[in-house]
mmCIF file of C-alpha atoms in Angstrom:
data_model
loop_
_atom_site.group_PDB
_atom_site.id
_atom_site.type_symbol
_atom_site.label_atom_id
_atom_site.label_comp_id
_atom_site.label_asym_id
_atom_site.label_seq_id
_atom_site.Cartn_x
_atom_site.Cartn_y
_atom_site.Cartn_z
ATOM 1 C CA UNK A 1 75.634 94.887 108.800
ATOM 2 C CA UNK A 2 77.289 95.062 105.439
ATOM 3 C CA UNK A 3 80.699 94.996 104.201
ATOM 4 C CA UNK A 4 81.772 98.065 104.381
ATOM 5 C CA UNK A 5 80.105 98.998 107.517
ATOM 6 C CA UNK A 6 81.791 96.010 109.220
ATOM 7 C CA UNK A 7 84.973 96.933 107.989
ATOM 8 C CA UNK A 8 85.029 100.656 108.689
ATOM 9 C CA UNK A 9 83.788 99.882 112.907
ATOM 10 C CA UNK A 10 87.089 96.807 112.576
ATOM 11 C CA UNK A 11 89.074 100.175 111.990
ATOM 12 C CA UNK A 12 87.811 102.035 114.639
ATOM 13 C CA UNK A 13 87.978 99.001 117.419
ATOM 14 C CA UNK A 14 91.618 99.952 118.498
ATOM 15 C CA UNK A 15 91.479 103.615 118.317
ATOM 16 C CA UNK A 16 89.708 107.446 116.366
ATOM 17 C CA UNK A 17 90.759 107.719 113.296
ATOM 18 C CA UNK A 18 89.896 110.474 110.595
ATOM 19 C CA UNK A 19 88.940 109.837 107.275
ATOM 20 C CA UNK A 20 91.640 109.464 105.194
ATOM 21 C CA UNK A 21 92.924 107.370 107.862
ATOM 22 C CA UNK A 22 89.855 105.298 108.043
ATOM 23 C CA UNK A 23 89.988 105.089 104.155
ATOM 24 C CA UNK A 24 93.691 103.605 104.432
ATOM 25 C CA UNK A 25 93.128 100.838 107.506
ATOM 26 C CA UNK A 26 89.885 99.722 105.625
ATOM 27 C CA UNK A 27 91.914 99.305 102.634
ATOM 28 C CA UNK A 28 95.040 97.043 104.716
ATOM 29 C CA UNK A 29 92.172 95.543 106.665
ATOM 30 C CA UNK A 30 91.134 93.674 103.727
ATOM 31 C CA UNK A 31 94.221 93.065 101.822
ATOM 32 C CA UNK A 32 93.402 96.189 99.040
ATOM 33 C CA UNK A 33 89.665 94.237 98.092
ATOM 34 C CA UNK A 34 87.978 97.438 99.522
ATOM 35 C CA UNK A 35 89.053 101.042 98.681
ATOM 36 C CA UNK A 36 86.239 103.330 99.869
ATOM 37 C CA UNK A 37 85.781 106.168 98.149
ATOM 38 C CA UNK A 38 84.423 109.751 99.926
ATOM 39 C CA UNK A 39 80.893 109.646 99.385
ATOM 40 C CA UNK A 40 80.388 105.978 100.757
ATOM 41 C CA UNK A 41 82.606 106.615 103.440
ATOM 42 C CA UNK A 42 81.406 109.495 104.567
ATOM 43 C CA UNK A 43 77.520 108.176 103.991
ATOM 44 C CA UNK A 44 78.449 104.888 106.434
ATOM 45 C CA UNK A 45 80.125 107.310 108.900
ATOM 46 C CA UNK A 46 76.831 109.861 109.247
ATOM 47 C CA UNK A 47 74.372 106.604 108.910
ATOM 48 C CA UNK A 48 76.587 104.964 112.125
ATOM 49 C CA UNK A 49 76.367 107.980 113.988
ATOM 50 C CA UNK A 50 72.604 108.267 113.687
ATOM 51 C CA UNK A 51 72.764 104.680 115.157
ATOM 52 C CA UNK A 52 74.670 105.904 117.884
ATOM 53 C CA UNK A 53 77.608 103.144 116.736
ATOM 54 C CA UNK A 54 80.382 105.937 116.451
ATOM 55 C CA UNK A 55 80.682 109.387 117.894
ATOM 56 C CA UNK A 56 83.048 111.988 116.941
ATOM 57 C CA UNK A 57 85.841 112.195 119.372
ATOM 58 C CA UNK A 58 87.687 115.203 118.390
ATOM 59 C CA UNK A 59 88.404 117.897 115.514
ATOM 60 C CA UNK A 60 91.775 118.995 114.404
ATOM 61 C CA UNK A 61 92.587 121.720 112.160
ATOM 62 C CA UNK A 62 95.572 121.478 110.600
ATOM 63 C CA UNK A 63 96.638 123.478 107.493
ATOM 64 C CA UNK A 64 93.338 125.311 107.319
ATOM 65 C CA UNK A 65 92.231 121.369 106.792
ATOM 66 C CA UNK A 66 89.937 119.723 109.169
ATOM 67 C CA UNK A 67 89.703 116.668 110.493
ATOM 68 C CA UNK A 68 87.350 115.132 112.486
ATOM 69 C CA UNK A 69 88.229 111.608 114.680
ATOM 70 C CA UNK A 70 85.655 108.937 115.066
ATOM 71 C CA UNK A 71 85.537 106.786 117.574
ATOM 72 C CA UNK A 72 83.583 103.193 118.532
ATOM 73 C CA UNK A 73 81.158 103.971 121.343
ATOM 74 C CA UNK A 74 80.029 100.889 123.755
ATOM 75 C CA UNK A 75 77.306 100.125 121.732
ATOM 76 C CA UNK A 76 79.614 99.831 118.834
ATOM 77 C CA UNK A 77 81.698 97.814 120.040
ATOM 78 C CA UNK A 78 79.214 95.103 120.957
ATOM 79 C CA UNK A 79 77.453 95.157 117.592
ATOM 80 C CA UNK A 80 80.645 94.148 116.468
ATOM 81 C CA UNK A 81 81.360 91.691 118.449
ATOM 82 C CA UNK A 82 77.905 90.162 118.031
ATOM 83 C CA UNK A 83 78.584 90.521 114.042
ATOM 84 C CA UNK A 84 82.157 88.738 113.711
ATOM 85 C CA UNK A 85 81.007 86.459 116.288
ATOM 86 C CA UNK A 86 78.081 86.022 113.628
ATOM 87 C CA UNK A 87 80.801 85.510 110.950
ATOM 88 C CA UNK A 88 82.980 83.301 112.567
ATOM 89 C CA UNK A 89 80.078 80.710 113.328
ATOM 90 C CA UNK A 90 79.571 80.881 109.379
ATOM 91 C CA UNK A 91 83.192 80.969 108.729
ATOM 92 C CA UNK A 92 83.467 77.701 110.838
ATOM 93 C CA UNK A 93 80.322 76.124 109.354
ATOM 94 C CA UNK A 94 81.377 76.314 105.959
ATOM 95 C CA UNK A 95 84.727 75.194 106.444
ATOM 96 C CA UNK A 96 83.392 71.985 108.336
ATOM 97 C CA UNK A 97 81.056 71.103 105.586
ATOM 98 C CA UNK A 98 84.224 71.375 102.647
ATOM 99 C CA UNK A 99 86.364 69.329 105.025
ATOM 100 C CA UNK A 100 83.308 66.221 104.788
ATOM 101 C CA UNK A 101 83.131 66.689 101.059
ATOM 102 C CA UNK A 102 87.216 66.308 100.957
ATOM 103 C CA UNK A 103 87.391 63.294 102.766
ATOM 104 C CA UNK A 104 84.686 61.328 100.394
ATOM 105 C CA UNK A 105 82.623 58.582 102.430
ATOM 106 C CA UNK A 106 81.665 54.769 101.338
ATOM 107 C CA UNK A 107 79.692 55.736 98.064
ATOM 108 C CA UNK A 108 76.378 53.848 97.769
ATOM 109 C CA UNK A 109 74.719 52.503 95.006
ATOM 110 C CA UNK B 1 101.646 125.458 84.223
ATOM 111 C CA UNK B 2 99.960 123.907 87.456
ATOM 112 C CA UNK B 3 96.996 125.788 88.944
ATOM 113 C CA UNK B 4 97.793 124.891 93.066
ATOM 114 C CA UNK B 5 94.301 125.219 93.793
ATOM 115 C CA UNK B 6 92.649 123.532 91.003
ATOM 116 C CA UNK B 7 91.789 120.285 92.412
ATOM 117 C CA UNK B 8 90.234 121.520 95.984
ATOM 118 C CA UNK B 9 87.675 124.138 93.746
ATOM 119 C CA UNK B 10 87.178 121.252 91.609
ATOM 120 C CA UNK B 11 86.486 119.177 94.737
ATOM 121 C CA UNK B 12 84.231 121.692 96.048
ATOM 122 C CA UNK B 13 82.307 122.271 93.082
ATOM 123 C CA UNK B 14 81.131 118.070 93.291
ATOM 124 C CA UNK B 15 80.662 118.732 96.746
ATOM 125 C CA UNK B 16 77.567 120.792 95.267
ATOM 126 C CA UNK B 17 75.512 117.035 95.227
ATOM 127 C CA UNK B 18 75.216 117.645 98.480
ATOM 128 C CA UNK B 19 72.340 119.108 100.579
ATOM 129 C CA UNK B 20 73.328 122.217 101.464
ATOM 130 C CA UNK B 21 72.618 122.287 105.519
ATOM 131 C CA UNK B 22 74.630 118.779 105.390
ATOM 132 C CA UNK B 23 77.686 120.519 103.107
ATOM 133 C CA UNK B 24 77.997 123.180 106.092
ATOM 134 C CA UNK B 25 78.315 120.334 108.398
ATOM 135 C CA UNK B 26 80.918 117.738 106.828
ATOM 136 C CA UNK B 27 82.535 119.533 103.688
ATOM 137 C CA UNK B 28 85.358 120.813 105.025
ATOM 138 C CA UNK B 29 85.744 117.218 106.325
ATOM 139 C CA UNK B 30 85.032 115.365 103.418
ATOM 140 C CA UNK B 31 87.328 117.939 101.195
ATOM 141 C CA UNK B 32 90.210 117.616 104.110
ATOM 142 C CA UNK B 33 89.755 113.725 103.314
ATOM 143 C CA UNK B 34 89.506 114.037 99.410
ATOM 144 C CA UNK B 35 92.655 116.432 99.628
ATOM 145 C CA UNK B 36 94.675 113.883 101.481
ATOM 146 C CA UNK B 37 93.676 110.567 99.533
ATOM 147 C CA UNK B 38 94.849 113.091 96.147
ATOM 148 C CA UNK B 39 98.681 112.632 95.172
ATOM 149 C CA UNK B 40 100.385 115.266 94.691
ATOM 150 C CA UNK B 41 100.399 116.965 91.452
ATOM 151 C CA UNK B 42 96.984 115.786 90.674
ATOM 152 C CA UNK B 43 94.580 118.699 89.017
ATOM 153 C CA UNK B 44 91.083 116.838 88.695
ATOM 154 C CA UNK B 45 88.882 114.585 90.384
ATOM 155 C CA UNK B 46 89.156 110.627 89.213
ATOM 156 C CA UNK B 47 86.051 109.121 87.265
ATOM 157 C CA UNK B 48 85.381 107.117 90.348
ATOM 158 C CA UNK B 49 85.501 109.789 92.455
ATOM 159 C CA UNK B 50 83.233 111.879 90.488
ATOM 160 C CA UNK B 51 80.615 108.456 90.687
ATOM 161 C CA UNK B 52 81.050 108.164 94.288
ATOM 162 C CA UNK B 53 81.101 111.728 95.577
ATOM 163 C CA UNK B 54 78.010 112.557 92.887
ATOM 164 C CA UNK B 55 76.042 109.249 94.317
ATOM 165 C CA UNK B 56 76.649 110.271 97.688
ATOM 166 C CA UNK B 57 75.178 113.460 97.509
ATOM 167 C CA UNK B 58 72.286 112.345 96.180
ATOM 168 C CA UNK B 59 71.610 109.499 99.047
ATOM 169 C CA UNK B 60 72.122 112.067 101.345
ATOM 170 C CA UNK B 61 69.010 114.271 98.979
ATOM 171 C CA UNK B 62 67.141 111.237 99.183
ATOM 172 C CA UNK B 63 67.776 110.474 102.583
ATOM 173 C CA UNK B 64 64.916 110.087 105.518
ATOM 174 C CA UNK B 65 65.335 110.351 109.069
ATOM 175 C CA UNK B 66 64.757 107.732 110.990
ATOM 176 C CA UNK B 67 61.817 106.030 111.402
ATOM 177 C CA UNK B 68 58.586 104.332 110.208
ATOM 178 C CA UNK B 69 56.237 107.591 109.958
ATOM 179 C CA UNK B 70 59.185 109.323 107.706
ATOM 180 C CA UNK B 71 59.000 106.584 105.370
ATOM 181 C CA UNK B 72 55.698 106.323 104.716
ATOM 182 C CA UNK B 73 55.113 110.306 104.716
ATOM 183 C CA UNK B 74 57.798 110.077 102.172
ATOM 184 C CA UNK B 75 55.875 107.609 100.129
ATOM 185 C CA UNK B 76 52.916 109.142 100.188
ATOM 186 C CA UNK B 77 54.117 112.522 99.399
ATOM 187 C CA UNK B 78 55.659 111.096 96.512
ATOM 188 C CA UNK B 79 52.722 109.626 95.372
ATOM 189 C CA UNK B 80 50.719 112.563 95.213
ATOM 190 C CA UNK B 81 53.501 115.117 93.955
ATOM 191 C CA UNK B 82 53.731 112.440 91.196
ATOM 192 C CA UNK B 83 50.070 112.278 90.754
ATOM 193 C CA UNK B 84 49.906 116.124 90.126
ATOM 194 C CA UNK B 85 53.140 116.036 88.141
ATOM 195 C CA UNK B 86 51.520 113.441 86.025
ATOM 196 C CA UNK B 87 48.353 115.851 85.664
ATOM 197 C CA UNK B 88 50.765 118.776 84.808
ATOM 198 C CA UNK B 89 52.924 117.269 82.036
ATOM 199 C CA UNK B 90 49.051 115.355 80.733
ATOM 200 C CA UNK B 91 47.623 119.067 80.713
ATOM 201 C CA UNK B 92 50.536 120.772 78.808
ATOM 202 C CA UNK B 93 50.690 117.487 76.810
ATOM 203 C CA UNK B 94 47.065 118.295 75.808
ATOM 204 C CA UNK B 95 47.549 122.472 75.027
ATOM 205 C CA UNK B 96 50.371 121.803 72.748
ATOM 206 C CA UNK B 97 48.045 119.648 70.476
ATOM 207 C CA UNK B 98 45.236 122.393 70.536
ATOM 208 C CA UNK B 99 41.691 120.908 70.193
ATOM 209 C CA UNK B 100 41.463 119.234 67.361
ATOM 210 C CA UNK B 101 38.965 116.757 68.731
ATOM 211 C CA UNK B 102 36.266 119.455 68.538
ATOM 212 C CA UNK B 103 36.150 119.125 65.144
ATOM 213 C CA UNK B 104 35.793 115.579 65.652
ATOM 214 C CA UNK B 105 32.757 116.070 67.752
ATOM 215 C CA UNK B 106 31.139 118.585 65.324
ATOM 216 C CA UNK B 107 31.635 115.250 62.391
ATOM 217 C CA UNK B 108 30.251 113.056 64.678
ATOM 218 C CA UNK B 109 27.337 115.028 64.903
ATOM 219 C CA UNK B 110 26.922 115.835 60.877
ATOM 220 C CA UNK B 111 27.296 112.143 60.387
ATOM 221 C CA UNK B 112 24.554 110.891 62.924
ATOM 222 C CA UNK B 113 22.032 113.767 61.803
ATOM 223 C CA UNK B 114 23.185 113.131 58.116
ATOM 224 C CA UNK B 115 23.937 116.482 57.525
ATOM 225 C CA UNK B 116 26.200 119.671 59.026
ATOM 226 C CA UNK B 117 24.916 120.698 62.359
ATOM 227 C CA UNK B 118 25.458 123.540 64.734
ATOM 228 C CA UNK B 119 26.680 122.359 68.439
ATOM 229 C CA UNK B 120 27.985 123.304 71.373
ATOM 230 C CA UNK B 121 31.162 121.497 72.963
ATOM 231 C CA UNK B 122 32.637 121.124 76.300
ATOM 232 C CA UNK B 123 36.120 120.228 77.668
ATOM 233 C CA UNK B 124 35.973 118.359 80.825
ATOM 234 C CA UNK B 125 39.963 117.979 82.836
ATOM 235 C CA UNK B 126 39.540 114.427 84.504
ATOM 236 C CA UNK B 127 41.837 113.054 87.298
ATOM 237 C CA UNK B 128 43.932 115.829 87.198
ATOM 238 C CA UNK B 129 43.527 116.717 84.022
ATOM 239 C CA UNK B 130 45.758 113.224 83.126
ATOM 240 C CA UNK B 131 42.585 112.893 80.371
ATOM 241 C CA UNK B 132 39.579 114.718 78.735
ATOM 242 C CA UNK B 133 36.047 114.304 77.647
ATOM 243 C CA UNK B 134 34.884 116.592 74.999
ATOM 244 C CA UNK B 135 30.665 116.430 75.400
ATOM 245 C CA UNK B 136 29.200 118.016 72.226
ATOM 246 C CA UNK B 137 25.544 118.713 72.040
ATOM 247 C CA UNK B 138 23.807 119.315 68.006
ATOM 248 C CA UNK B 139 22.081 122.528 68.259
ATOM 249 C CA UNK B 140 18.406 121.742 66.669
ATOM 250 C CA UNK B 141 18.970 118.451 64.973
ATOM 251 C CA UNK B 142 16.650 116.719 62.462
ATOM 252 C CA UNK B 143 14.899 113.621 63.675
ATOM 253 C CA UNK B 144 16.911 110.578 63.915
ATOM 254 C CA UNK B 145 16.426 107.186 65.485
ATOM 255 C CA UNK B 146 19.211 105.195 67.071
ATOM 256 C CA UNK B 147 19.011 102.776 64.506
ATOM 257 C CA UNK B 148 19.849 104.994 61.450
ATOM 258 C CA UNK B 149 22.423 106.127 63.818
ATOM 259 C CA UNK B 150 23.839 103.019 63.780
ATOM 260 C CA UNK B 151 24.198 102.691 60.245
ATOM 261 C CA UNK B 152 25.448 105.959 59.372
ATOM 262 C CA UNK B 153 28.470 105.974 61.894
ATOM 263 C CA UNK B 154 29.217 102.390 60.516
ATOM 264 C CA UNK B 155 28.858 103.729 56.670
ATOM 265 C CA UNK B 156 31.562 106.817 57.840
ATOM 266 C CA UNK B 157 33.759 103.707 58.936
ATOM 267 C CA UNK B 158 33.158 103.778 62.640
ATOM 268 C CA UNK B 159 33.157 100.042 64.594
ATOM 269 C CA UNK B 160 29.489 100.592 66.295
ATOM 270 C CA UNK B 161 28.572 98.887 69.293
ATOM 271 C CA UNK B 162 25.131 98.492 71.631
ATOM 272 C CA UNK B 163 25.403 99.792 75.195
ATOM 273 C CA UNK B 164 23.288 98.708 77.964
ATOM 274 C CA UNK B 165 21.911 101.852 77.570
ATOM 275 C CA UNK B 166 18.644 102.602 75.543
ATOM 276 C CA UNK B 167 19.807 104.419 72.976
ATOM 277 C CA UNK B 168 23.313 105.006 73.044
ATOM 278 C CA UNK B 169 25.551 103.494 70.978
ATOM 279 C CA UNK B 170 29.833 103.264 71.489
ATOM 280 C CA UNK B 171 31.400 104.576 68.501
ATOM 281 C CA UNK B 172 35.462 103.951 68.163
ATOM 282 C CA UNK B 173 37.784 105.170 65.256
ATOM 283 C CA UNK B 174 41.382 105.367 65.375
ATOM 284 C CA UNK B 175 41.851 105.736 68.922
ATOM 285 C CA UNK B 176 38.597 108.455 69.456
ATOM 286 C CA UNK B 177 35.961 106.068 72.017
ATOM 287 C CA UNK B 178 32.905 108.133 71.523
ATOM 288 C CA UNK B 179 29.494 107.377 73.536
ATOM 289 C CA UNK B 180 26.449 108.635 71.132
ATOM 290 C CA UNK B 181 23.295 109.274 72.596
ATOM 291 C CA UNK B 182 19.860 109.794 70.231
ATOM 292 C CA UNK B 183 16.765 110.768 72.158
ATOM 293 C CA UNK B 184 13.575 111.432 71.249
ATOM 294 C CA UNK B 185 12.096 114.600 73.892
ATOM 295 C CA UNK B 186 8.588 115.697 72.821
ATOM 296 C CA UNK B 187 8.883 116.440 68.997
ATOM 297 C CA UNK B 188 12.359 117.527 69.505
ATOM 298 C CA UNK B 189 15.726 115.003 69.215
ATOM 299 C CA UNK B 190 18.463 115.343 71.182
ATOM 300 C CA UNK B 191 21.829 114.647 69.875
ATOM 301 C CA UNK B 192 24.789 113.989 72.459
ATOM 302 C CA UNK B 193 28.382 113.208 72.171
ATOM 303 C CA UNK B 194 30.699 112.069 75.346
ATOM 304 C CA UNK B 195 34.025 111.589 73.595
ATOM 305 C CA UNK B 196 37.483 110.529 74.926
ATOM 306 C CA UNK B 197 39.398 111.970 72.143
ATOM 307 C CA UNK B 198 42.902 110.292 71.079
ATOM 308 C CA UNK B 199 45.684 111.079 73.042
ATOM 309 C CA UNK B 200 48.406 113.658 71.436
ATOM 310 C CA UNK B 201 51.707 112.857 70.491
ATOM 311 C CA UNK B 202 53.230 114.383 73.454
ATOM 312 C CA UNK B 203 51.395 113.895 76.052
ATOM 313 C CA UNK B 204 52.452 110.205 76.979
ATOM 314 C CA UNK B 205 55.946 111.591 77.026
ATOM 315 C CA UNK B 206 55.315 114.380 78.786
ATOM 316 C CA UNK B 207 53.162 112.544 81.796
ATOM 317 C CA UNK B 208 55.333 110.136 82.106
ATOM 318 C CA UNK B 209 57.979 112.653 82.566
ATOM 319 C CA UNK B 210 55.619 114.916 84.712
ATOM 320 C CA UNK B 211 55.357 111.788 86.779
ATOM 321 C CA UNK B 212 58.836 110.847 87.548
ATOM 322 C CA UNK B 213 59.591 114.257 88.385
ATOM 323 C CA UNK B 214 56.548 114.770 91.239
ATOM 324 C CA UNK B 215 57.308 111.484 92.635
ATOM 325 C CA UNK B 216 61.139 112.397 93.278
ATOM 326 C CA UNK B 217 60.264 115.878 94.211
ATOM 327 C CA UNK B 218 57.389 115.148 96.847
ATOM 328 C CA UNK B 219 59.496 112.671 98.409
ATOM 329 C CA UNK B 220 63.278 115.339 98.614
ATOM 330 C CA UNK B 221 60.140 117.899 99.929
ATOM 331 C CA UNK B 222 59.239 115.163 102.629
ATOM 332 C CA UNK B 223 62.530 114.075 103.646
ATOM 333 C CA UNK B 224 63.781 117.879 103.735
ATOM 334 C CA UNK B 225 60.708 118.754 105.952
ATOM 335 C CA UNK B 226 61.377 115.963 108.504
ATOM 336 C CA UNK B 227 65.012 117.030 108.922
ATOM 337 C CA UNK B 228 64.296 120.242 109.838
ATOM 338 C CA UNK B 229 61.420 119.603 112.156
ATOM 339 C CA UNK B 230 64.079 116.483 113.799
ATOM 340 C CA UNK B 231 64.859 119.440 116.837
ATOM 341 C CA UNK B 232 61.949 121.079 116.518
ATOM 342 C CA UNK B 233 59.611 121.283 119.678
ATOM 343 C CA UNK B 234 56.491 118.714 120.412
ATOM 344 C CA UNK B 235 53.583 120.728 119.740
ATOM 345 C CA UNK B 236 55.119 122.479 116.252
ATOM 346 C CA UNK B 237 55.712 118.493 114.771
ATOM 347 C CA UNK B 238 52.726 117.760 115.838
ATOM 348 C CA UNK B 239 50.922 121.038 113.910
ATOM 349 C CA UNK B 240 53.190 119.877 110.917
ATOM 350 C CA UNK B 241 51.963 116.771 111.149
ATOM 351 C CA UNK B 242 48.003 116.819 111.612
ATOM 352 C CA UNK B 243 47.981 119.610 108.541
ATOM 353 C CA UNK B 244 50.002 117.367 106.007
ATOM 354 C CA UNK B 245 48.038 114.243 107.219
ATOM 355 C CA UNK B 246 44.700 115.923 107.000
ATOM 356 C CA UNK B 247 45.879 117.164 103.164
ATOM 357 C CA UNK B 248 46.831 113.541 102.097
ATOM 358 C CA UNK B 249 43.263 112.694 103.016
ATOM 359 C CA UNK B 250 42.028 115.611 101.498
ATOM 360 C CA UNK B 251 44.233 114.361 98.647
ATOM 361 C CA UNK B 252 43.775 110.787 98.636
ATOM 362 C CA UNK B 253 41.197 110.197 96.259
ATOM 363 C CA UNK B 254 42.387 112.375 93.430
ATOM 364 C CA UNK B 255 45.622 110.870 93.319
ATOM 365 C CA UNK B 256 43.983 107.231 93.645
ATOM 366 C CA UNK B 257 42.214 107.918 90.677
ATOM 367 C CA UNK B 258 45.192 110.043 88.559
ATOM 368 C CA UNK B 259 47.408 106.216 89.532
ATOM 369 C CA UNK B 260 44.431 104.585 88.778
ATOM 370 C CA UNK B 261 44.438 105.700 85.356
ATOM 371 C CA UNK B 262 48.277 106.189 85.210
ATOM 372 C CA UNK B 263 48.682 102.536 85.414
ATOM 373 C CA UNK B 264 45.274 101.646 83.835
ATOM 374 C CA UNK B 265 44.375 103.671 81.397
ATOM 375 C CA UNK B 266 41.262 102.310 80.120
ATOM 376 C CA UNK B 267 38.721 103.976 78.878
ATOM 377 C CA UNK B 268 35.856 102.519 81.011
ATOM 378 C CA UNK B 269 37.449 104.408 84.071
ATOM 379 C CA UNK B 270 34.810 106.920 84.789
ATOM 380 C CA UNK B 271 35.909 109.953 87.093
ATOM 381 C CA UNK B 272 34.020 113.000 87.039
ATOM 382 C CA UNK B 273 36.160 114.557 89.888
ATOM 383 C CA UNK B 274 37.458 117.352 88.506
ATOM 384 C CA UNK B 275 34.432 118.174 86.801
ATOM 385 C CA UNK B 276 32.006 119.841 88.807
ATOM 386 C CA UNK B 277 32.740 123.023 90.659
ATOM 387 C CA UNK B 278 32.721 121.911 94.564
ATOM 388 C CA UNK B 279 34.966 119.065 94.057
ATOM 389 C CA UNK B 280 37.238 121.105 92.928
ATOM 390 C CA UNK B 281 37.406 122.782 95.781
ATOM 391 C CA UNK B 282 38.540 119.141 98.020
ATOM 392 C CA UNK B 283 42.241 118.844 96.496
ATOM 393 C CA UNK B 284 42.845 122.531 96.228
ATOM 394 C CA UNK B 285 41.807 123.196 99.847
ATOM 395 C CA UNK B 286 44.536 119.967 100.059
ATOM 396 C CA UNK B 287 47.098 121.743 98.316
ATOM 397 C CA UNK B 288 46.416 124.577 100.451
ATOM 398 C CA UNK B 289 47.198 122.114 103.879
ATOM 399 C CA UNK B 290 49.641 120.998 102.624
ATOM 400 C CA UNK B 291 51.536 124.552 101.331
ATOM 401 C CA UNK B 292 50.778 125.663 105.155
ATOM 402 C CA UNK B 293 52.579 122.643 106.847
ATOM 403 C CA UNK B 294 55.403 123.499 104.271
ATOM 404 C CA UNK B 295 55.394 127.416 105.598
ATOM 405 C CA UNK B 296 54.857 125.793 109.174
ATOM 406 C CA UNK B 297 57.961 123.896 109.103
ATOM 407 C CA UNK B 298 60.257 126.230 107.308
ATOM 408 C CA UNK B 299 59.119 129.358 109.712
ATOM 409 C CA UNK B 300 60.102 126.566 112.792
ATOM 410 C CA UNK B 301 63.501 126.695 111.255
ATOM 411 C CA UNK B 302 64.185 130.206 111.634
ATOM 412 C CA UNK B 303 62.725 130.776 114.980
ATOM 413 C CA UNK B 304 65.228 128.005 115.974
ATOM 414 C CA UNK B 305 68.061 129.756 114.527
ATOM 415 C CA UNK B 306 67.161 133.074 116.363
ATOM 416 C CA UNK B 307 66.406 131.450 119.373
ATOM 417 C CA UNK B 308 70.044 129.902 119.328
ATOM 418 C CA UNK B 309 72.205 133.082 118.822
ATOM 419 C CA UNK B 310 73.774 134.257 122.325
#
C-alpha cells in the first residue's frame, strides 16, 4: 500500500468525507507533509472504489457544486488495520535496533 | 477587473485531459474540489495544479480495467499498432526520399557489365514496409564472369566479398549493401542485383516516431474497448475477445519481424513477408478482424445505452 493510499484510508476511518475535506485531513494527518492534488486524489479514489475498499456514501449539491462523500467499507477497514499493524511492527523493529546501537556493547578486538 | 468565473472555466479546460466518459462521471466533483481548495479571488490554476490534473488525466486514459487478460491484450495491441506505426513512418520516410537507389542499381549493373546496360528494377517492401529491397536485372548484358565482376566492382570503390553461393558476390559502399549474381544460362548471361538501399535521412526518425505513436494508440485502444466491454453481456465480450485473438494470431508474424528489424536492423534479416500477394492477405485479414472487433465493441455500447433508456 502506498503512502497516499494509506493516508486516504486513514482519513476516511472515522467518518465519510468529500474531496476537499479529504485533502485537508490527509494534510493534517501527515503534519502538512502530504498535500494531495485533485488529480492524484481522484486517481487513488477511483482505484480504491474499484478494489471495494471505499464506496460513495452520499452526494450533495450546494450552490451548484457537486460533492461526493466517500466512506470506508468493512473490507477497507480491515485492509487499513492490517497495513497499520504492519507499519507498527516495522516501526517497533526499527526503534528496537536503534536502541541497541545507542547502548554500546563490549568492544571486541 | 477580475472575471468571476475565469477560474472554473480554466479548470474545466484542464479537465479535458481526462477521457470524456470519466469526465461525465467525475468532472463536476473534481471541479468542486478544485474550487474548494482555491483561495478567493484567484483567477488561474497554479503550475502544480496544472501538472497534477494533466498527469491525472493522462493516467486515467492509459489505465486498464483490472485483470491480467487486459494487461496482455493492451501489450499485444500496443506491439501490433507500434509495428504498423513504425512501418507507416518508414514508408513515408522512403517516399519523401524518392527513389535514388534505382540509379545506384543501374550504375552497379553498368560497372559489372563493363558498359551501360538497360535494366528492369523492382522494389520489394518488407516487414510492414520497414525496409525495401531493390531487385534489378540487366537486359541482355554482355558476357561476364564472376571474377571479372568482382574486379570491376573493386575498381569502382566497392568492398567485395564472396558469399556461400556460386556466382554471387556481396558488395558494400556508403551504406548500400548489394548482392550481385552473375550466371551463364546457355549462351546468355544473367546479371542480377539484389540491393538493400541506404536509409534516407528522414526514415529513421519517422520510423521511431511512428513506433511510439503506434504503441500509445494500441494501448489506448485496448483500454477504451476494455472499459466499454465491462458491462456488456458475456457472449458479446467473448465474441469481441475471439475476433481480437484471431486478429492477433494473423498479425503475429509480421509484428515479430517488424520489431525484430527495429531492434536489430541487420541486413541479414531476410523476410519476404510482404513480397508475395498471398502473404499480404494474412495481415490484411488480421487488420480486418481487428476492425470488426472494434466495431462490435462500439455497437455493444450503443445498444446498451438504448436499452437503459426508460
